[in-house]
Coordinates of C-alpha atoms in Angstrom, one line a residue:
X1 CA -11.7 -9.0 20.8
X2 CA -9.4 -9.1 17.8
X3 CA -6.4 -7.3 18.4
X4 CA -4.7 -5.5 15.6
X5 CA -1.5 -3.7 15.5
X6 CA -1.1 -0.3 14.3
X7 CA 1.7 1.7 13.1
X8 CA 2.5 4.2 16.2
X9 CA 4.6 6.1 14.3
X10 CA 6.4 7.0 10.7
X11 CA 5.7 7.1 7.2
X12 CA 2.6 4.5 7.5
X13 CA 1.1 5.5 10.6
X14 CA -1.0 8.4 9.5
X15 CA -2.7 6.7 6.4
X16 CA -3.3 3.5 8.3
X17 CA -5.2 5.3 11.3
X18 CA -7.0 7.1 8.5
X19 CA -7.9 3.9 6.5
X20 CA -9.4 2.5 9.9
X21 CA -11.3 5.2 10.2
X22 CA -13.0 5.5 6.3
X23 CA -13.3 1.4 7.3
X24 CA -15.7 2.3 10.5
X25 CA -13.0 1.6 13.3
X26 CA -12.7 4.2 16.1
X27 CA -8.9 5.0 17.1
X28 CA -7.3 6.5 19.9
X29 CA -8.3 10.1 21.1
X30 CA -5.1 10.5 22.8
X31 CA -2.3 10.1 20.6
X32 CA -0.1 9.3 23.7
X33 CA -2.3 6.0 24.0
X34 CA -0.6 3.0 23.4
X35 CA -4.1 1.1 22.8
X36 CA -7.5 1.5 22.9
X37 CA -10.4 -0.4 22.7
X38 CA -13.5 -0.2 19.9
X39 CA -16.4 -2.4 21.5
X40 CA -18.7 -1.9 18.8
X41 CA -16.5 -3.4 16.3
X42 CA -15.0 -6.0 18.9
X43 CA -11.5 -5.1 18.4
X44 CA -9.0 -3.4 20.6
X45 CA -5.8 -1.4 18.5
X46 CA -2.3 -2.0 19.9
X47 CA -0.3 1.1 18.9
X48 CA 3.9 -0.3 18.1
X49 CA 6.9 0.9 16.4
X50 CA 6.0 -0.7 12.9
X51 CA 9.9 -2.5 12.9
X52 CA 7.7 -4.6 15.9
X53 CA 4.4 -5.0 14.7
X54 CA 5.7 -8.2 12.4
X55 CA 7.1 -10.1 15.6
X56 CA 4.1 -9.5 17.8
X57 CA 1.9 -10.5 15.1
X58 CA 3.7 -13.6 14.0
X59 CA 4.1 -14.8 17.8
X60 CA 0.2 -14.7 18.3
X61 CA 0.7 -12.1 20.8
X62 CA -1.5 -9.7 18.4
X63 CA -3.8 -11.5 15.5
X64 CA -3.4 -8.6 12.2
X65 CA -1.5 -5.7 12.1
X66 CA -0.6 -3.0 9.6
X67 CA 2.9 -3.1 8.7
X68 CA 5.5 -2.8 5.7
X69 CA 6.4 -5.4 3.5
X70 CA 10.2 -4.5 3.8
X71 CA 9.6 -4.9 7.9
X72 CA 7.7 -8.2 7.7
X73 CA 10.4 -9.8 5.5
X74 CA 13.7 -8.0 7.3
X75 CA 11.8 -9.5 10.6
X76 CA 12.1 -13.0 9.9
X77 CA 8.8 -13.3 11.9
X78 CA 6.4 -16.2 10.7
X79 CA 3.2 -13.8 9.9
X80 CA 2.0 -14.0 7.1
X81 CA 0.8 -11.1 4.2
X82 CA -2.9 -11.5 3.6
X83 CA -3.4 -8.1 1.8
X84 CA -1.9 -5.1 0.3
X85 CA -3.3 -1.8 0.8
X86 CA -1.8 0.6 -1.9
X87 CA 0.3 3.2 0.2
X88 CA 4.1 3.3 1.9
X89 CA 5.4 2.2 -1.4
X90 CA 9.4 2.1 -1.1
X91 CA 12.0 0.7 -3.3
X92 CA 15.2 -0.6 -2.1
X93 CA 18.5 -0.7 -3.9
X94 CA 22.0 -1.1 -3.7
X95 CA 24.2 2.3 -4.0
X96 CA 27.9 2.8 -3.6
X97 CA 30.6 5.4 -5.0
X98 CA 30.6 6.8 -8.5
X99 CA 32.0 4.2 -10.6
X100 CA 33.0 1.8 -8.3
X101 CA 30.4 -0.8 -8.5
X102 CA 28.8 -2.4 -12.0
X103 CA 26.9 -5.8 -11.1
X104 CA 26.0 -7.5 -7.9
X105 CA 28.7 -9.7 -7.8
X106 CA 31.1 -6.7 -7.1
X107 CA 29.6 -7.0 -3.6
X108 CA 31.6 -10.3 -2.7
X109 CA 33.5 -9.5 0.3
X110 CA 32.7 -5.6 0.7
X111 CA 30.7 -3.8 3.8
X112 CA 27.4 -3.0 2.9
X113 CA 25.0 -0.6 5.5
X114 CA 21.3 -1.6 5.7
X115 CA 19.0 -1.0 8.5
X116 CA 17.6 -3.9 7.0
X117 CA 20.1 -6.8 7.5
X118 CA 17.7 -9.8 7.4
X119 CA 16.0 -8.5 4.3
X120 CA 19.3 -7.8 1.8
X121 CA 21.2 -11.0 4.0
X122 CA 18.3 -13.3 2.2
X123 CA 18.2 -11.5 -1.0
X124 CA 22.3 -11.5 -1.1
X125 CA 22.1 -15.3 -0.4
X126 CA 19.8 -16.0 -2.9
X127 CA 22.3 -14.5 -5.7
X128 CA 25.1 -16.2 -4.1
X129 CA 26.8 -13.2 -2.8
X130 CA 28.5 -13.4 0.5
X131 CA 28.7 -9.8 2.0
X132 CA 29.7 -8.1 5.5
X133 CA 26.3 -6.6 6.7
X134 CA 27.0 -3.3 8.9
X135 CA 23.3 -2.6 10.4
X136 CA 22.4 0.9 11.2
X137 CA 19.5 2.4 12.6
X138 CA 19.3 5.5 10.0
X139 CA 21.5 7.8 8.6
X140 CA 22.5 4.8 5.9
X141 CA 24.1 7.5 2.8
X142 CA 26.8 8.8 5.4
X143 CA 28.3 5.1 5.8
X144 CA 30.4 5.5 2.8
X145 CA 31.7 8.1 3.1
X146 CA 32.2 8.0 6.8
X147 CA 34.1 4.9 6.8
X148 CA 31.7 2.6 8.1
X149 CA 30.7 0.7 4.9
X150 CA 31.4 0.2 1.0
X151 CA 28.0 0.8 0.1
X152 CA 25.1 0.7 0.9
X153 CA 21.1 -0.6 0.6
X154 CA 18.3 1.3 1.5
X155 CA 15.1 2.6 0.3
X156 CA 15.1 4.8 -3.0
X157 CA 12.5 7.1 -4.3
X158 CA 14.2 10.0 -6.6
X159 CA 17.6 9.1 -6.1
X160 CA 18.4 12.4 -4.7
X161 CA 19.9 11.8 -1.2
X162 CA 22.3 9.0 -2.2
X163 CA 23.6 11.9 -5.1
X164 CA 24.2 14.2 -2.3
X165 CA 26.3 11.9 -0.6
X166 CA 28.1 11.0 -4.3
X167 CA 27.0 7.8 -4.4
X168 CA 24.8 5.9 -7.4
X169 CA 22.5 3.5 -7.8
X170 CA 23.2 -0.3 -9.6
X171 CA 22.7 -4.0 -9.3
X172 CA 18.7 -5.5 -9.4
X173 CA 15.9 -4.0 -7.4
X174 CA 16.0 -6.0 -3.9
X175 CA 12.3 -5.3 -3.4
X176 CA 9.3 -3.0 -4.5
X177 CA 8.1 -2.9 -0.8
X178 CA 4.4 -1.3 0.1
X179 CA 2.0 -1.5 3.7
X180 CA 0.3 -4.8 4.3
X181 CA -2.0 -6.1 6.4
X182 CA -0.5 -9.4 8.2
X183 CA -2.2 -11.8 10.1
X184 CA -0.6 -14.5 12.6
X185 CA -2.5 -17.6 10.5
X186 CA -5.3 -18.5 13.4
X187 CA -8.8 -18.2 11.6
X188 CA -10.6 -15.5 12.9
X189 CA -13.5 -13.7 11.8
X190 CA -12.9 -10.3 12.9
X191 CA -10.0 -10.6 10.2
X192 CA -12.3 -11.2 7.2
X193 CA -14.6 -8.2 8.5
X194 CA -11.4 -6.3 8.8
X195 CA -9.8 -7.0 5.3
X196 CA -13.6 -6.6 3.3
X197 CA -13.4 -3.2 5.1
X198 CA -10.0 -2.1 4.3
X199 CA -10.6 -3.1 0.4
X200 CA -13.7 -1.5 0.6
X201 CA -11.7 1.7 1.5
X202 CA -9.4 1.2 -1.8
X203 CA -12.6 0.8 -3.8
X204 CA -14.0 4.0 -2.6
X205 CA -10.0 5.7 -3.0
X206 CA -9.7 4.3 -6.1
X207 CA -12.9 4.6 -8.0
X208 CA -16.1 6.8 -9.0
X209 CA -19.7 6.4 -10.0
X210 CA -20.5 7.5 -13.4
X211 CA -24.2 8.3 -14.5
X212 CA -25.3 9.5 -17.6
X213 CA -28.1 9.4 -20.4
X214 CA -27.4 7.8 -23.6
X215 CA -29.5 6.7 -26.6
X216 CA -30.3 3.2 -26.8
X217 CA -28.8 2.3 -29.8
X218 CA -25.4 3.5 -28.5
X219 CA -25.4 1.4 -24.9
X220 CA -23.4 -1.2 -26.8
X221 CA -20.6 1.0 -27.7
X222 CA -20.9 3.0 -24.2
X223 CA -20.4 -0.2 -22.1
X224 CA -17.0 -0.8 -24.0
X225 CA -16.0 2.9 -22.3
X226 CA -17.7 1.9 -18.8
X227 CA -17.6 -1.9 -18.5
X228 CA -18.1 -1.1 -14.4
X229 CA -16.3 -3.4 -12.2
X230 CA -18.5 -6.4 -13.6
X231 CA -21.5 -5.0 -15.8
X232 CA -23.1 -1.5 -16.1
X233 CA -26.4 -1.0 -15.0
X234 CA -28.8 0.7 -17.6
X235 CA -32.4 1.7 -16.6
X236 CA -35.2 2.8 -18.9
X237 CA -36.0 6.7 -19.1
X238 CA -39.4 7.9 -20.0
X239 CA -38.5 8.5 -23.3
X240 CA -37.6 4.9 -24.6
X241 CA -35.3 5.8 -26.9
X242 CA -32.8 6.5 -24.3
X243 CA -31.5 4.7 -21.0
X244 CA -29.5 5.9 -18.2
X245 CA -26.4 4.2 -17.5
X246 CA -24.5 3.7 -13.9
X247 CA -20.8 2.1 -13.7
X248 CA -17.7 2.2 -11.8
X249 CA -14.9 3.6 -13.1
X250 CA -11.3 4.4 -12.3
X251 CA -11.4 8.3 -10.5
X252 CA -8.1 9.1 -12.8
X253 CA -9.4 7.9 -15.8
X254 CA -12.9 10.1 -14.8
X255 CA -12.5 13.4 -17.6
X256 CA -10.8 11.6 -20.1
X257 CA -14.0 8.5 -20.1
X258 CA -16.6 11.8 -20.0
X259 CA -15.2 13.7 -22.8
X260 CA -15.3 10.0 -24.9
X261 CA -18.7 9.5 -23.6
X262 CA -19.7 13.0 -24.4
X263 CA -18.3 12.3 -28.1
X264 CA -20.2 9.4 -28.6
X265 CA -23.8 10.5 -27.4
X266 CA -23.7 10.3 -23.6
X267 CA -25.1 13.9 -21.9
X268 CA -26.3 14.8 -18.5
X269 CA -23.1 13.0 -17.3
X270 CA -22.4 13.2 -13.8
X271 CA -19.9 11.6 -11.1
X272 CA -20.5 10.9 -7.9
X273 CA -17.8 10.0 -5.1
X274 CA -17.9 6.3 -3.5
X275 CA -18.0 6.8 0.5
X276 CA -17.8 2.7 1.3
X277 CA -17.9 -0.5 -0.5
X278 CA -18.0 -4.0 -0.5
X279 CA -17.3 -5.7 -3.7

């Protein structure tokens, strides 16, 4: 069976037991259950703190798991990314008192509190900035101003808890981090299956189908709006001065392409929602 790691808990553990799901997987009933086994698909799901899932992967102990890029890199562990899969996204920065910081190099010599050593050590070496690392296991805006540290790096979204704490944001970005699936390098075929599924979900998240009737003279100028993920399809009508036209397109972009469609010609434009894919 291929065993795959899955977030047990946190910010990535809900979306990836829901991705497995839309992807045909079957997860644990009892949420207490630290694995469970899907024999139609020939896998078995290893629930783990997602911090873990990296090392257990890149050991061999597990082949693919679902993890953070942030984790993977602050593990150190040898797995490798083999795919993204467009949620957890997470920015992390540096952040210290009001004024007191300008440019990374104003880190040489101070304290700085991560509960993500390995990942800003290797970015800080890379720069050439020697820095005392103070790990912590949360609370990372209170080291300043506690005493602990001189500032800080941790994930940022609005900005708004490290303002609380008086504290504001400078240097370079140290990474634009997102979920991942990882694998542990051995060749295996479940983890082909697995990844075609999981982009498939993305497909269907991501897109629509749009159908509509258009006269024939204007499919030209309609595939420019709808160019589909490689070519539209158009079909003849009974009349045979019109067609009817299928294509993928973006689901944000859906009432915006209609009303152009519309404006051109198009009518009887409908969209239909994309369950599954393989593209």
């Amino acid at each position: 069976m291929l065993r795959i790691a899955v977030p047990n808990k946190g910010s990535l553990a809900e979306t990836a037991a829901d991705m497995l799901i839309e992807a045909g997987y079957v997860g644990r009933r009892d949420p207490r259950a630290l694995s469970a086994v899907d024999p139609r698909n020939d896998v078995e799901f290893f629930y783990l703190r997602p911090r873990d899932i990296a090392t257990y992967v890149g050991s061999g102990a597990l082949d693919v798991g679902i993890t953070g890029r942030d984790l993977l890199l602050d593990s150190g562990s040898t797995a490798r990314e083999i795919a993204t899969l467009d949620f957890g996204d997470s920015t992390f920065r540096f952040a210290g008192p009001k004024g007191r910081f300008d440019t990374l190099a104003d880190l040489e010599g101070i304290r700085v509190a991560t509960s993500y050593p390995g990942l800003v050590g290797d970015f800080l070496a890379t720069q050439g900035v020697k820095a005392e690392l103070v790990r912590l296991d949360g609370a990372v805006e209170s080291a300043v101003k506690l005493g602990v540290a001189d500032a800080v790096a941790d994930v940022v979204s609005t900005g708004s808890t490290l303002r609380a704490q008086n504290l504001e944001i400078f240097g370079p970005v140290i990474l634009d981090s997102t979920a991942v699936l990882i694998s542990s390098g051995n060749a295996l075929p479940g983890i082909d299956t697995l990844h075609r599924r999981l982009q498939g979900v993305l497909v269907a998240r991501q897109y629509v189908l749009m159908d509509y009737d258009l006269p024939v003279e204007l499919v030209e100028a309609a595939a420019a709006i709808t160019p589909g993920r490689e070519s539209p399809t158009v079909s003849p009508l009974r009349d045979p001065a019109w067609v009817a036209v299928r294509a993928m397109v973006a689901r944000t972009d859906t009432n915006h392409i209609m009303d152009e469609l519309y404006g051109l010609g198009a009518r009887a434009i409908l969209v239909s929602s994309i369950h599954a894919a393989r593209i």
